[in-house]
Coordinates of C-alpha atoms in Angstrom, one line a residue:
X1 CA 12.3 26.7 69.0
X2 CA 9.9 25.3 68.4
X3 CA 9.5 22.2 66.7
X4 CA 7.2 19.9 63.9
X5 CA 4.1 19.6 66.3
X6 CA 3.7 23.4 66.6
X7 CA 4.9 24.1 63.2
X8 CA 2.1 22.3 61.9
X9 CA -0.4 23.9 64.3
X10 CA 0.6 27.0 62.8
X11 CA -0.3 25.5 59.7
X12 CA -3.8 24.2 60.4
X13 CA -4.8 27.3 62.4
X14 CA -3.7 29.1 59.2
X15 CA -5.5 26.6 57.0
X16 CA -8.7 26.9 58.7
X17 CA -8.2 31.1 58.0
X18 CA -7.6 30.5 54.3
X19 CA -8.7 26.9 53.3
X20 CA -12.1 26.5 50.3
X21 CA -11.5 30.2 50.3
X22 CA -10.2 31.9 47.0
X23 CA -7.9 35.4 47.5
X24 CA -9.2 38.8 46.5
X25 CA -4.7 40.1 47.4
X26 CA -2.0 39.1 47.7
X27 CA 1.5 41.2 49.4
X28 CA 5.1 40.3 49.2
X29 CA 8.1 42.8 50.7
X30 CA 10.0 41.0 48.8
X31 CA 10.7 41.8 45.0
X32 CA 11.5 38.8 43.4
X33 CA 7.9 37.6 44.8
X34 CA 6.7 40.9 44.3
X35 CA 6.2 40.7 40.8
X36 CA 4.0 37.7 41.3
X37 CA 1.2 39.0 43.5
X38 CA -1.5 39.4 41.3
X39 CA -1.4 36.2 39.6
X40 CA -2.4 34.8 42.8
X41 CA -5.7 37.1 43.2
X42 CA -8.7 34.4 42.4
X43 CA -6.2 31.2 43.2
X44 CA -8.4 29.4 45.9
X45 CA -6.1 28.0 48.9
X46 CA -6.2 24.1 48.8
X47 CA -4.6 23.4 51.7
X48 CA -2.0 24.5 54.5
X49 CA 0.8 21.9 55.8
X50 CA 4.0 21.5 56.7
X51 CA 6.8 19.8 55.8
X52 CA 10.2 20.5 59.0
X53 CA 9.4 23.7 60.0
X54 CA 8.7 25.1 56.6
X55 CA 4.9 25.9 55.4
X56 CA 3.8 25.3 52.8
X57 CA 0.2 27.2 51.2
X58 CA -0.8 25.5 48.2
X59 CA -3.3 26.8 46.1
X60 CA -5.7 25.8 43.0
X61 CA -2.7 25.9 40.1
X62 CA -0.4 24.2 41.5
X63 CA 1.8 26.2 43.1
X64 CA 2.7 26.3 45.9
X65 CA 3.7 29.5 48.6
X66 CA 7.4 28.1 50.6
X67 CA 7.8 30.0 53.7
X68 CA 10.5 29.2 56.7
X69 CA 9.8 31.4 59.7
X70 CA 13.3 30.8 61.6
X71 CA 13.9 31.8 64.4
X72 CA 11.1 34.9 64.5
X73 CA 9.0 34.5 62.1
X74 CA 5.3 34.3 62.4
X75 CA 1.7 34.3 60.7
X76 CA -0.7 36.3 62.7
X77 CA -4.5 35.7 61.8
X78 CA -6.4 38.6 61.2
X79 CA -9.4 40.7 59.3
X80 CA -8.5 41.9 56.8
X81 CA -9.9 45.4 57.9
X82 CA -8.4 45.1 61.0
X83 CA -4.2 45.2 61.6
X84 CA -2.4 43.1 64.2
X85 CA -1.4 45.3 66.9
X86 CA 2.4 44.6 66.3
X87 CA 6.2 46.2 66.0
X88 CA 7.3 43.2 63.3
X89 CA 8.0 43.6 59.6
X90 CA 5.5 42.5 57.7
X91 CA 7.0 40.0 54.7
X92 CA 3.6 37.9 53.9
X93 CA -0.2 38.7 53.7
X94 CA -2.4 36.8 52.2
X95 CA -6.7 38.2 52.1
X96 CA -9.4 36.3 51.8
X97 CA -13.2 36.9 52.3
X98 CA -12.2 39.4 55.0
X99 CA -10.0 37.3 56.1
X100 CA -6.2 38.0 55.8
X101 CA -2.9 35.9 57.1
X102 CA -0.2 38.2 58.0
X103 CA 3.9 36.1 57.9
X104 CA 6.6 38.4 59.6
X105 CA 10.0 38.1 60.7
X106 CA 10.5 35.3 58.2
X107 CA 12.9 36.2 55.1
X108 CA 12.9 32.8 54.2
X109 CA 9.8 31.8 51.6
X110 CA 9.2 31.6 48.3
X111 CA 7.0 30.5 45.6
X112 CA 7.3 27.2 43.2
X113 CA 5.6 24.2 41.2
X114 CA 4.1 21.4 43.1
X115 CA 5.8 19.2 40.6
X116 CA 9.1 21.0 40.9
X117 CA 9.2 21.5 44.7
X118 CA 11.8 18.2 45.2
X119 CA 14.5 20.1 44.0
X120 CA 13.7 23.1 46.6
X121 CA 17.1 23.4 48.7
X122 CA 15.8 23.0 52.1
X123 CA 13.1 20.8 51.1
X124 CA 15.4 17.9 49.0
X125 CA 17.0 17.2 52.1
X126 CA 14.5 16.3 54.8
X127 CA 13.4 13.3 55.8
X128 CA 9.2 12.3 55.4
X129 CA 7.3 15.2 57.5
X130 CA 6.6 13.0 60.9
X131 CA 2.9 14.1 61.1
X132 CA 2.1 15.5 57.2
X133 CA 3.2 12.4 55.3
X134 CA 1.1 9.0 56.8
X135 CA 4.5 7.1 57.9
X136 CA 3.9 3.8 59.9
X137 CA 5.7 1.6 61.8
X138 CA 7.2 -0.4 59.2
X139 CA 8.1 2.3 57.1
X140 CA 9.9 3.7 61.0
X141 CA 11.6 1.4 61.2
X142 CA 12.7 1.2 56.9
X143 CA 14.9 3.9 58.1
X144 CA 16.1 3.5 61.1
X145 CA 17.5 1.0 59.3
X146 CA 19.1 2.1 55.9
X147 CA 22.5 2.0 55.8
X148 CA 23.7 6.2 56.4
X149 CA 21.1 5.9 59.6
X150 CA 21.6 2.6 61.2
X151 CA 25.7 3.1 62.3
X152 CA 25.0 6.1 64.5
X153 CA 24.1 6.7 68.1
X154 CA 19.9 8.0 67.9
X155 CA 21.3 10.7 70.9
X156 CA 21.9 12.7 66.6
X157 CA 20.8 10.6 64.8
X158 CA 17.0 11.9 65.8
X159 CA 18.2 15.3 66.1
X160 CA 19.1 15.1 61.4
X161 CA 15.7 16.6 59.6
X162 CA 17.1 13.5 57.1
X163 CA 16.0 10.7 59.2
X164 CA 12.3 12.2 60.0
X165 CA 11.4 15.5 59.3
X166 CA 10.1 17.6 62.6
X167 CA 12.2 16.1 65.2
X168 CA 13.5 18.6 67.6
X169 CA 15.8 18.9 70.9
X170 CA 12.6 17.9 73.4
X171 CA 11.5 15.5 71.6
X172 CA 14.6 13.5 71.5
X173 CA 15.2 13.2 75.0
X174 CA 10.6 12.5 75.2
X175 CA 10.8 9.3 72.9
X176 CA 14.2 7.8 73.9
X177 CA 13.0 7.7 77.6
X178 CA 9.1 6.2 76.0
X179 CA 11.7 4.6 73.8
X180 CA 13.5 3.2 76.9
X181 CA 16.9 3.5 74.9
X182 CA 20.3 4.9 75.2
X183 CA 20.8 7.9 73.6
X184 CA 25.1 6.2 72.7
X185 CA 22.2 3.0 71.5
X186 CA 22.5 3.1 68.0
X187 CA 19.5 0.8 65.2
X188 CA 21.8 -1.2 63.6
X189 CA 22.4 -2.9 66.6
X190 CA 18.7 -3.5 67.9
X191 CA 17.0 -6.3 67.8
X192 CA 12.9 -6.5 65.1
X193 CA 11.8 -5.1 68.4
X194 CA 13.9 -3.4 69.9
X195 CA 13.9 -1.5 66.8
X196 CA 10.1 -2.0 65.6
X197 CA 9.6 -0.2 69.9
X198 CA 11.4 2.8 68.9
X199 CA 10.1 3.9 65.5
X200 CA 5.7 3.3 68.0
X201 CA 7.5 6.0 70.2
X202 CA 8.7 8.4 67.3
X203 CA 5.2 8.8 66.0
X204 CA 3.2 8.3 69.6
X205 CA 5.2 11.0 71.1
X206 CA 4.8 12.8 68.5
X207 CA 1.5 13.2 68.1
X208 CA 0.2 13.8 71.5
X209 CA 3.1 16.8 71.3
X210 CA 0.7 17.4 68.3
X211 CA -2.9 16.9 69.1
X212 CA -2.1 18.3 73.3
X213 CA 0.0 21.4 72.1
X214 CA 3.7 19.9 73.3
X215 CA 2.7 18.0 76.4
X216 CA 4.1 14.9 76.5
X217 CA 3.8 13.5 79.2
X218 CA 1.9 10.4 80.9
X219 CA -1.8 11.8 82.6
X220 CA -1.4 10.1 85.1
X221 CA 2.1 11.4 86.0
X222 CA 0.6 15.0 85.1
X223 CA -1.3 14.5 87.8
X224 CA 0.8 13.6 90.5
X225 CA 2.7 17.3 90.1
X226 CA -0.6 19.1 89.5
X227 CA -1.0 18.1 93.2
X228 CA 2.0 19.0 94.0
X229 CA 1.4 22.7 92.7
X230 CA 3.7 22.1 89.6
X231 CA 4.4 24.2 86.8
X232 CA 2.9 23.5 83.0
X233 CA 7.3 23.5 82.0
X234 CA 7.1 21.0 84.1
X235 CA 4.1 18.5 83.8
X236 CA 4.4 18.6 80.4
X237 CA 7.1 16.0 80.2
X238 CA 8.2 13.5 81.7
X239 CA 12.3 14.0 81.7
X240 CA 13.2 17.0 79.8
X241 CA 14.3 20.0 81.5
X242 CA 13.8 17.8 84.6
X243 CA 17.0 17.3 85.4
X244 CA 17.6 17.0 89.3
X245 CA 14.2 15.4 90.0
X246 CA 13.2 11.9 90.2
X247 CA 11.9 9.5 87.2
X248 CA 8.7 9.4 87.2
X249 CA 8.9 6.0 85.8
X250 CA 10.8 4.6 88.9
X251 CA 12.3 7.5 90.9
X252 CA 16.2 7.7 90.1
X253 CA 17.3 11.4 89.3
X254 CA 16.8 12.6 85.9
X255 CA 19.9 13.6 84.5
X256 CA 21.0 16.4 82.4
X257 CA 24.1 15.5 79.7
X258 CA 24.7 17.0 76.2
X259 CA 25.3 15.3 72.9
X260 CA 25.4 17.0 69.4
X261 CA 26.1 20.6 71.5
X262 CA 21.9 21.1 72.7
X263 CA 21.3 19.7 76.0
X264 CA 19.8 15.6 76.4
X265 CA 17.5 14.3 79.7
X266 CA 17.5 10.6 80.2
X267 CA 16.9 8.0 83.7
X268 CA 20.1 6.0 84.0
X269 CA 18.1 3.5 84.2
X270 CA 15.1 3.5 82.9
X271 CA 17.3 3.9 79.7
X272 CA 20.5 1.8 80.4
X273 CA 23.9 2.5 78.8

């Protein structure tokens, strides 16, 4: 399933397609939205960004179109007069100056005023988005040591979207590896320097995954793997999906465990319990 970096890259693509342009047409498959489509015609798309796994399309009158791709939703960008070649069900179409963005197979779509967006039943439960909300290392540490988070093991905590929005399964394993922390470690038991290093890794690994289209591994380790003929699926990560292989840092065999019902990969030597 796509994680925060992939959703933000999708938002960026829709932003480049529509932002700064006024809508010539809007269409919704949902009856409660279809009646509002006409009111969007002539409105300028000011930005498209993301919050966790939700896309937010913002208009110049203060309204925001919320959409969540869930498991199967996908945005397709195309010329307005050329229908995408797909068998998926069209849910939303926005057209601006000959360009179109069409959302297929998603069912969670709604229109909100910016002032009431924090009342959204999904967004109101999310922590800040690591790629959208400009989180600093100091702010990251402050969240980690909040009473509701600090006594929980990192293996489960990092997947809690109330902490930070956007961290999914591959990011969890990669962040913990580069932070040198075991999945059972708790923020409340950490020294200040360890907390700062963890917050730094949370931000930097997520940012790298965004900048490099899902790659979180170090460039020198990637070069070694590629020289051996490894596939992208193998070399893009340092530990995720690499169980049974040697750790790129120390050579210890990488292990796979199940934490909060999801697979997690770690190096027993680099991340001691």
